CSV table of C-alpha atoms in Angstrom, one decimal:
chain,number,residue,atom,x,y,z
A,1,UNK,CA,0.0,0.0,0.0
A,2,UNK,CA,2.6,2.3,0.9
A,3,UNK,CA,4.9,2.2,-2.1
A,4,UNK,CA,1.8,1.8,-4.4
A,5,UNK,CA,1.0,5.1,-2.8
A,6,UNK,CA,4.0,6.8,-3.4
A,7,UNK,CA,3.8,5.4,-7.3
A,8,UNK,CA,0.5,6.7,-8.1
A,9,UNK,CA,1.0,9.8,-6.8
A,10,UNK,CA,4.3,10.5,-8.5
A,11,UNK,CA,2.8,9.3,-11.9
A,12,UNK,CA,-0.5,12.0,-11.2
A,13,UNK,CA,2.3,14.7,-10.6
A,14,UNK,CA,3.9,13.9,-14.1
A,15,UNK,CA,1.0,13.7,-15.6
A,16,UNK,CA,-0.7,16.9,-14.1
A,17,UNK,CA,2.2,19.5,-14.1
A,18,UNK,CA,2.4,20.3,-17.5
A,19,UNK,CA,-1.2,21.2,-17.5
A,20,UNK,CA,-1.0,23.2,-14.2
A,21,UNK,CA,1.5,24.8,-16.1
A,22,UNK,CA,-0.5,26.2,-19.0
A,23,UNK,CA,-3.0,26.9,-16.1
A,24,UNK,CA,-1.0,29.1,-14.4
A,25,UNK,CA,-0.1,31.3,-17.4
A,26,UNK,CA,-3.8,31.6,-18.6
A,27,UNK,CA,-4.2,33.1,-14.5
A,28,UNK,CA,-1.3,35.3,-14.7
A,29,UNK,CA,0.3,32.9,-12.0
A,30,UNK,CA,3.7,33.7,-13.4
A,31,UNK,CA,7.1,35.0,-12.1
A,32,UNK,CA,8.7,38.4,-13.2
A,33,UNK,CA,12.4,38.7,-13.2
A,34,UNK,CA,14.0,41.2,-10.3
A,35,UNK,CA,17.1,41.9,-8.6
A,36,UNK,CA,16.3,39.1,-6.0
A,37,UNK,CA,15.5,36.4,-8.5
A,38,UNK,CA,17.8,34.5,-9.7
A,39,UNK,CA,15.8,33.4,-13.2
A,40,UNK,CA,16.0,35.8,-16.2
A,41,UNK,CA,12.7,34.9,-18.0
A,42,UNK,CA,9.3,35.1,-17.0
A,43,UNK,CA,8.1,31.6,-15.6
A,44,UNK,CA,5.0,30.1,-14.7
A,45,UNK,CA,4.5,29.1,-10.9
A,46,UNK,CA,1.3,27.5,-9.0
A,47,UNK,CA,2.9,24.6,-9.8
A,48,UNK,CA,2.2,23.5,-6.1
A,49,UNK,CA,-1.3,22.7,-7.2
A,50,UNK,CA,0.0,19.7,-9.1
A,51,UNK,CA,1.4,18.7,-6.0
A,52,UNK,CA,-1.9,19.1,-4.0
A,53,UNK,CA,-3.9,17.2,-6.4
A,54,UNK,CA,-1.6,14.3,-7.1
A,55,UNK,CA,-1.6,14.0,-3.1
A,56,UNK,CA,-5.1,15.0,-2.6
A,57,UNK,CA,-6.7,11.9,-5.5
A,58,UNK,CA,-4.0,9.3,-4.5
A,59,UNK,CA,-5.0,10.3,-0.6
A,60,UNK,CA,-8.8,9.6,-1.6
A,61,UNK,CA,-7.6,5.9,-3.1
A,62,UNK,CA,-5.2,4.4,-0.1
A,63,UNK,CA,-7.4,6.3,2.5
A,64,UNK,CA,-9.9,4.1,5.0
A,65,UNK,CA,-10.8,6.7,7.1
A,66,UNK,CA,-11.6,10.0,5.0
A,67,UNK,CA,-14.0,11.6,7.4
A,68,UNK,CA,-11.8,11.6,10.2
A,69,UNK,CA,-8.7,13.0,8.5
A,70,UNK,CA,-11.2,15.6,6.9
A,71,UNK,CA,-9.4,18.9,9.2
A,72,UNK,CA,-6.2,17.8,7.5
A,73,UNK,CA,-7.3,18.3,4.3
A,74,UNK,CA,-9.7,21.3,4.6
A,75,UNK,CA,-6.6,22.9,6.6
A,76,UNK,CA,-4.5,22.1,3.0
A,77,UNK,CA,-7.2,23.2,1.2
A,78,UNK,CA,-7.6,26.2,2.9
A,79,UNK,CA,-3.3,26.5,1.9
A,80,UNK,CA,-3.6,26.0,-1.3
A,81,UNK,CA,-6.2,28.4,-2.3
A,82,UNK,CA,-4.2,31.3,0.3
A,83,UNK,CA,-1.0,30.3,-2.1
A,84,UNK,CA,-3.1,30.6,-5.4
A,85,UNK,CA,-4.1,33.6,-4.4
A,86,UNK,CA,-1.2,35.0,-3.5
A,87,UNK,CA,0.4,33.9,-7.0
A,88,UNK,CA,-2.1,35.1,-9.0
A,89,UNK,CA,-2.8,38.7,-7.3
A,90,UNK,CA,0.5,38.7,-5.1
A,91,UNK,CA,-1.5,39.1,-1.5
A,92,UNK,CA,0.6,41.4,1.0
A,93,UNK,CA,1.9,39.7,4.0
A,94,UNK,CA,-1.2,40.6,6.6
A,95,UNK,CA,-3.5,37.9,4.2
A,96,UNK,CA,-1.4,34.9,3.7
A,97,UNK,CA,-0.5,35.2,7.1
A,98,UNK,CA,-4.2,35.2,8.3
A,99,UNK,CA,-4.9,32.1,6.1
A,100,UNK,CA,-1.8,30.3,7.4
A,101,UNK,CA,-2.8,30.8,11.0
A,102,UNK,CA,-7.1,29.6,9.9
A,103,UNK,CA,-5.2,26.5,8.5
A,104,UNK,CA,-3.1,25.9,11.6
A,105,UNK,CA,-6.6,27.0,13.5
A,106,UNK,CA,-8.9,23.8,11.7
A,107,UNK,CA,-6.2,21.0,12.1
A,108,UNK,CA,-5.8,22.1,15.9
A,109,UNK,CA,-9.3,22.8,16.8
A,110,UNK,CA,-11.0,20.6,15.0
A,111,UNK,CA,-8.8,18.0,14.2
A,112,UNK,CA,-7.5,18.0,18.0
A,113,UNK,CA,-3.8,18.3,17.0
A,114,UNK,CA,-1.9,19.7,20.0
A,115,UNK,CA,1.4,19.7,21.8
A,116,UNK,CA,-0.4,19.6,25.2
A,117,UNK,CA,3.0,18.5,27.6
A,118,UNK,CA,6.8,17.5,27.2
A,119,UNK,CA,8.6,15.1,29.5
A,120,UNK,CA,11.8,17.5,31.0
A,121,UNK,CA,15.5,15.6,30.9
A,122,UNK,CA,16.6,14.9,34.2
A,123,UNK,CA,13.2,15.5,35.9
A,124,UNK,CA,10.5,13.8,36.5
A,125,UNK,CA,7.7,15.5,36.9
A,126,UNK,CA,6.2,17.3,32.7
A,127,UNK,CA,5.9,20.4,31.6
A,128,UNK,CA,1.9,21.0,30.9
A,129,UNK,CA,1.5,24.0,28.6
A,130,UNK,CA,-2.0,24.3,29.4
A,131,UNK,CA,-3.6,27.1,28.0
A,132,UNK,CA,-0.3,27.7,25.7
A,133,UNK,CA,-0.7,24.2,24.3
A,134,UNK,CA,-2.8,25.5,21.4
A,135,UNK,CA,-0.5,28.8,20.7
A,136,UNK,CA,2.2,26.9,20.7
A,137,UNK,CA,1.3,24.0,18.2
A,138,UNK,CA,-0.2,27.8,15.5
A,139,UNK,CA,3.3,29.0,15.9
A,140,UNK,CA,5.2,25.5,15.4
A,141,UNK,CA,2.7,25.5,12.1
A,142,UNK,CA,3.2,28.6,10.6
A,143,UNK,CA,6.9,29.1,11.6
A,144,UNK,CA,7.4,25.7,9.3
A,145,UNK,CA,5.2,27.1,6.5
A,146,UNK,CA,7.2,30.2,6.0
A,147,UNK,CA,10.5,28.2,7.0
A,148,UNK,CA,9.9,25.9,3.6
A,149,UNK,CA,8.5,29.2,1.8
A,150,UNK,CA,11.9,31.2,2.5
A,151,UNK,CA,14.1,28.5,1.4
A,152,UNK,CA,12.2,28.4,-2.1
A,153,UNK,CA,14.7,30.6,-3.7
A,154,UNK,CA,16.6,27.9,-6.5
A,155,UNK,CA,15.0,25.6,-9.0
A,156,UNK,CA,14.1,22.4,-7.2
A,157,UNK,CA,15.3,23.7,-3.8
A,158,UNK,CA,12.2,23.8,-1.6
A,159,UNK,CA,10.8,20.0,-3.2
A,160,UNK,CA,14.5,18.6,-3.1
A,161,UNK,CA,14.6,19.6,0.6
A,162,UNK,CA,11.1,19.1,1.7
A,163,UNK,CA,11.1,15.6,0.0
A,164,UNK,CA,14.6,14.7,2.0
A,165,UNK,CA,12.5,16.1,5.4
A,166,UNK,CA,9.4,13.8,4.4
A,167,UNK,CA,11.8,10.7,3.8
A,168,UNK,CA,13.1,11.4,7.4
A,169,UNK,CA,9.2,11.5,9.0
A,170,UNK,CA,8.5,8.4,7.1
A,171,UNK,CA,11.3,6.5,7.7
A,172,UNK,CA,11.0,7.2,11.6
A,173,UNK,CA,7.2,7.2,11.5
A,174,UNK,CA,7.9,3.0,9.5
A,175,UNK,CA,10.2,2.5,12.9
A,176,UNK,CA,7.8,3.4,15.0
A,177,UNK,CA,4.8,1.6,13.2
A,178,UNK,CA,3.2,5.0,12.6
A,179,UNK,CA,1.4,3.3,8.9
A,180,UNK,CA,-0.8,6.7,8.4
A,181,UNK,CA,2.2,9.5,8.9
A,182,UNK,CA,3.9,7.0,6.5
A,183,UNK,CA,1.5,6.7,4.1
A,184,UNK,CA,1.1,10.2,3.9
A,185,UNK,CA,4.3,11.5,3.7
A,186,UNK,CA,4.7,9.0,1.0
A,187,UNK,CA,2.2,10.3,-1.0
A,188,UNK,CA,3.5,13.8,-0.5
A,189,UNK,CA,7.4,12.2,-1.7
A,190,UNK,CA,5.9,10.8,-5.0
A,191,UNK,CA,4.0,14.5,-5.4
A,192,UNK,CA,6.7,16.2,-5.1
A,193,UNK,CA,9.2,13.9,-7.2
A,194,UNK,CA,6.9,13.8,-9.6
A,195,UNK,CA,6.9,17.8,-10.0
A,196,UNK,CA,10.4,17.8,-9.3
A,197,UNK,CA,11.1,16.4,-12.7
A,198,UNK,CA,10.0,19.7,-14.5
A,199,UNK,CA,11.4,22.0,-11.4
A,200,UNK,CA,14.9,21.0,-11.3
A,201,UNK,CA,17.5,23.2,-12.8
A,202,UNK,CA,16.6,24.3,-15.6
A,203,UNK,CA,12.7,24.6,-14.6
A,204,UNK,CA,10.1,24.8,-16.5
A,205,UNK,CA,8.1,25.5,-13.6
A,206,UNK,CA,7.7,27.2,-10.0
A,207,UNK,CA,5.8,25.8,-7.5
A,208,UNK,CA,5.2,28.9,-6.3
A,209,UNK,CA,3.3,30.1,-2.7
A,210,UNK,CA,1.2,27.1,-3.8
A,211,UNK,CA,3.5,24.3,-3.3
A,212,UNK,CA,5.9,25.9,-0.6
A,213,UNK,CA,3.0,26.4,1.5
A,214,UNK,CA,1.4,23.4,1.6
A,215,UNK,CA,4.7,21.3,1.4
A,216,UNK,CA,5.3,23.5,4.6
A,217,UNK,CA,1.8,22.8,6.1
A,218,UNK,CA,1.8,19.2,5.7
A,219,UNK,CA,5.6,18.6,7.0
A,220,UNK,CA,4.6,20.8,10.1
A,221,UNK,CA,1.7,18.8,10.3
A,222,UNK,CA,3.0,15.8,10.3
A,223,UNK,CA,6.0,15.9,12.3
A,224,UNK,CA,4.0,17.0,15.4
A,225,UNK,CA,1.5,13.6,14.4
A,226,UNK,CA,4.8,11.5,15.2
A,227,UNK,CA,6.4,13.6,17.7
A,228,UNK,CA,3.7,15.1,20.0
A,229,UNK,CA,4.0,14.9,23.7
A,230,UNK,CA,6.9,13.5,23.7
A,231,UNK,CA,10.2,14.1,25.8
A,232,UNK,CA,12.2,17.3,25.1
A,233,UNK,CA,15.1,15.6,23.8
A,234,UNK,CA,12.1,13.6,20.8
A,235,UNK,CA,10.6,17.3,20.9
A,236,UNK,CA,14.4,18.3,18.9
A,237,UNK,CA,13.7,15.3,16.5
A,238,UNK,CA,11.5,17.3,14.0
A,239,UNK,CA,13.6,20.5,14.8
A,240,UNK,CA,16.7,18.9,13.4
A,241,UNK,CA,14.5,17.4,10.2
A,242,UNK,CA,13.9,20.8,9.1
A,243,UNK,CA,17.5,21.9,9.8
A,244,UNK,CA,18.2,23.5,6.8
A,245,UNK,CA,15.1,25.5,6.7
A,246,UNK,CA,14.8,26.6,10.1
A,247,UNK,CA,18.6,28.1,9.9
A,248,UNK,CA,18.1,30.0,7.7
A,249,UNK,CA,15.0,31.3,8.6
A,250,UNK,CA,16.3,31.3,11.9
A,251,UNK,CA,20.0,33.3,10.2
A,252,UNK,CA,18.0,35.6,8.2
A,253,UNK,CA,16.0,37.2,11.7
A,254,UNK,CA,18.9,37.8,13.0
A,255,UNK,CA,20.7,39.0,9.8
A,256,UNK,CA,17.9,41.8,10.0
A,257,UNK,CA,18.3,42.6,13.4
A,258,UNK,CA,22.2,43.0,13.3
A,259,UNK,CA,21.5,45.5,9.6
A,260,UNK,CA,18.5,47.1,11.6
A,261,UNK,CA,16.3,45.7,9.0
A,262,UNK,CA,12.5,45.2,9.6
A,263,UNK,CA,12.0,41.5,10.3
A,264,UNK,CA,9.7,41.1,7.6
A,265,UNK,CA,12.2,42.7,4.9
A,266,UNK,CA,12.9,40.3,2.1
A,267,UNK,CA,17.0,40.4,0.8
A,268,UNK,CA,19.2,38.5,-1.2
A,269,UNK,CA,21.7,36.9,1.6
A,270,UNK,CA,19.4,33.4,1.9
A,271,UNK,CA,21.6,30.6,2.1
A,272,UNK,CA,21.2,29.5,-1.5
A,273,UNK,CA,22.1,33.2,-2.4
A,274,UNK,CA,25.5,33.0,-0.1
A,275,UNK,CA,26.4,30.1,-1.7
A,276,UNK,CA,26.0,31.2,-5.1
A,277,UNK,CA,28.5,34.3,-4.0
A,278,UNK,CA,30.7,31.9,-2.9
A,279,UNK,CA,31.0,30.8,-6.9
A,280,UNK,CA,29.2,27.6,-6.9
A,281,UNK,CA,26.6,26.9,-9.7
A,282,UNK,CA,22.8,26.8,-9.5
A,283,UNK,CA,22.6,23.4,-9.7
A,284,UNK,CA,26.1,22.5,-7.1
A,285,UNK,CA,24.5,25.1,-4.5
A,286,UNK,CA,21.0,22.6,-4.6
A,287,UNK,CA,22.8,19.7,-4.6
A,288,UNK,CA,25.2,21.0,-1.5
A,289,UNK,CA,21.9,22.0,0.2
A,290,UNK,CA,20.5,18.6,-0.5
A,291,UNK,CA,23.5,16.8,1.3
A,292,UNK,CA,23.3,18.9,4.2
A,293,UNK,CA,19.6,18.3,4.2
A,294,UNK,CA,20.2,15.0,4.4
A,295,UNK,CA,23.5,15.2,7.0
A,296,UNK,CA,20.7,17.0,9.2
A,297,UNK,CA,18.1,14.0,8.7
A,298,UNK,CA,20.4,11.2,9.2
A,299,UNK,CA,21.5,13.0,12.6
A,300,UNK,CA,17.5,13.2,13.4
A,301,UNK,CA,17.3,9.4,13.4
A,302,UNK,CA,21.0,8.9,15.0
A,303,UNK,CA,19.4,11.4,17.5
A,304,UNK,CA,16.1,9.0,18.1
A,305,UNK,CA,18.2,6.3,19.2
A,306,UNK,CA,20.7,8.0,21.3
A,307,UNK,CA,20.9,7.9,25.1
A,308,UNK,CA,20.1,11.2,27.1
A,309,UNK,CA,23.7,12.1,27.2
A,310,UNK,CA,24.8,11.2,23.8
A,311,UNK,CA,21.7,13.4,22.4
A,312,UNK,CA,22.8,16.2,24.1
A,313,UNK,CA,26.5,16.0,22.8
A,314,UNK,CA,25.1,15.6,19.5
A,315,UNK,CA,22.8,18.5,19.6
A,316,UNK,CA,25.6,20.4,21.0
A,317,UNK,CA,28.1,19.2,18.1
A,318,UNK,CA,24.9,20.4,15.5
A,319,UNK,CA,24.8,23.9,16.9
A,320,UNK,CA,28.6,24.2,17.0
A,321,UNK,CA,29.1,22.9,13.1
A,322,UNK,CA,26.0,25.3,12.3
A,323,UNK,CA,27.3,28.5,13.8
A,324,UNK,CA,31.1,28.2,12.1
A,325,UNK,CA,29.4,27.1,8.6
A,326,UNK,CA,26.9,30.7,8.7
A,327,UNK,CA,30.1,32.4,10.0
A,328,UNK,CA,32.4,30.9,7.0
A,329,UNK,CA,29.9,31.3,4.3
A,330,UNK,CA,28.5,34.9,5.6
A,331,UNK,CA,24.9,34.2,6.3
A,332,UNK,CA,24.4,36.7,8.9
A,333,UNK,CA,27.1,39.3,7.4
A,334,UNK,CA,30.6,39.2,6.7
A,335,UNK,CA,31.4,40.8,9.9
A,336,UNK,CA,29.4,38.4,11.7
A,337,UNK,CA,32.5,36.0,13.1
A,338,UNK,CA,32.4,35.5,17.1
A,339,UNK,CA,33.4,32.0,17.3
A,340,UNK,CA,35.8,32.1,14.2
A,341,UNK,CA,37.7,34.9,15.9
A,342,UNK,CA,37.4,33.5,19.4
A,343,UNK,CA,39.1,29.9,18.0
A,344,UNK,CA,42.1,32.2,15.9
A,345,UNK,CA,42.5,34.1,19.2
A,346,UNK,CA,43.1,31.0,21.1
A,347,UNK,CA,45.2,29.3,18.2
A,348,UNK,CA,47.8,32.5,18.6
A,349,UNK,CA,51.2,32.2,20.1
């Protein structure tokens, strides 16, 4: 069932993009070259909608229980038609981020998704959040939606990386005999390869708010499905999934801070866009990003297994290897170089 999932949907994504495609133009859904882009022709984008239907139909075939996984899918719906709009007509920020908070609003209320306690390390006693529980879970929600939507800056960035997340959920939802996170962050995979086929460098297609949103959506969705009310070292699990996104969401806040920028300010200094300064091509700085995806979800499932202690040295070892890479490749500034300049002091004579 699972793999047949995963097939099907990947076939629907071939097999739909192209006409998404045309769709998008006939809207106006289409991408303008700037000084922040990094394309130099106008493209078509709402590709994202290929990826909701191909999930959406194969989700209707492998699916036994529809009705109750309805908020899950009216919350995507409710994502895909915010992202539509917003690349047709180009919404302004208050908008999409009203429809990202109603979608984070339906899976929580009415589909009862919440993070309602953790389990501290070396206590016993848990940490209720109480009346937080349901703020908490929004903000986990739409901080992932616009992490994903940040990072979709390259052809085939935002699938490549969301895809390499999803792998991770589904691996360690399989381990954990978690069949429906599995199933549907397998569907999501084939989606999203399926689509990736005409979004990889050269693209003929964006996916546009359409796709990063949801992609955003469902992987926030899902890793709190398999990682809910758990300890606070399993709590880090879907933190380090999303590694690559949440850094450089994370990098770019503080990049704003440090220039006095407001934090809503887009830029050019993304991760992607450091990289390419750095002299690598389009398609090496996706394929770098990819593999340290990747580093970051293979350390998730080292991290699952660990003891207490060796969790916490790896976490540590993460947040070291993090800070010198943004320092060495100037994500915050190329000023920005406290630990770089604390490890030369202590190397001098």
């Amino acid at each position: 069932m699972l793999i047949g999932a995963l097939l099907v949907a990947f076939l629907l994504s071939i097999f739909l993009t192209p006409f998404v495609g045309k769709l998008a133009i006939k809207l106006g859904a289409t991408d303008k070259p700037n000084e922040r882009k990094v394309h130099n022709k106008i493209m078509p984008r709402m590709g994202g909608l290929a990826i909701f239907l191909s999930f959406f139909i194969t989700f209707l075939i492998f699916t036994n229980d529809f009705w109750e996984q309805l908020p899950l899918l009216v919350g995507a719906l409710v994502i895909i038609l915010i992202g539509m709009a917003d690349d047709i007509y180009e919404l302004r920020a208050a908008p999409k981020f009203l429809g990202q908070v109603l979608a984070a609003l339906i899976i929580v209320l009415w589909g009862g998704l919440e993070v309602e306690f953790i389990n501290l390390p070396f206590f016993t006693d848990t940490l209720q959040f109480g009346i937080f529980s349901i703020p908490i879970t929004i903000l986990w929600i739409v901080a992932i939606i616009n992490a994903i939507n940040l990072i979709d800056g390259l052809d085939g960035l935002a699938g490549g990386v969301s895809t390499i997340a999803l792998v991770t959920i589904a691996t360690m939802a399989l381990i954990k005999g978690d069949l429906f996170v599995a199933m549907v962050a397998l569907t999501v995979i084939g989606s999203t390869l399926g689509f990736l086929k005409y979004n990889f460098h050269p693209a003929k297609i964006f996916m546009g708010d359409t796709g990063a949103l949801f992609l955003g959506y469902i992987i926030a969705v899902l890793s709190l499905l398999g990682f809910k009310n758990v300890t606070m070292i399993s709590l880090i699990v879907p933190i380090i999934i999303l590694g690559v996104p949440i850094s450089d969401t994370f990098f770019a806040i503080i990049r704003r801070i440090v220039n006095k920028q407001p934090i809503s300010a887009a830029d050019k200094s993304h991760l992607h866009h450091c990289l390419l300064d750095l002299g690598f091509t389009h398609k090496q700085t996706v394929l770098l990003i990819y593999a340290l995806a990747a580093c970051f979800g293979l350390a998730a499932i080292i991290f699952s297994f660990a003891t207490m202690w060796g969790a916490l040295i790896l976490v540590t070892g993460l947040l070291l290897i993090i800070e010198i890479f943004v320092e060495k490749i100037g994500l915050v500034s190329s000023t920005y170089q406290p630990l770089l300049k604390m490890l030369n002091f202590k190397n001098k004579p």
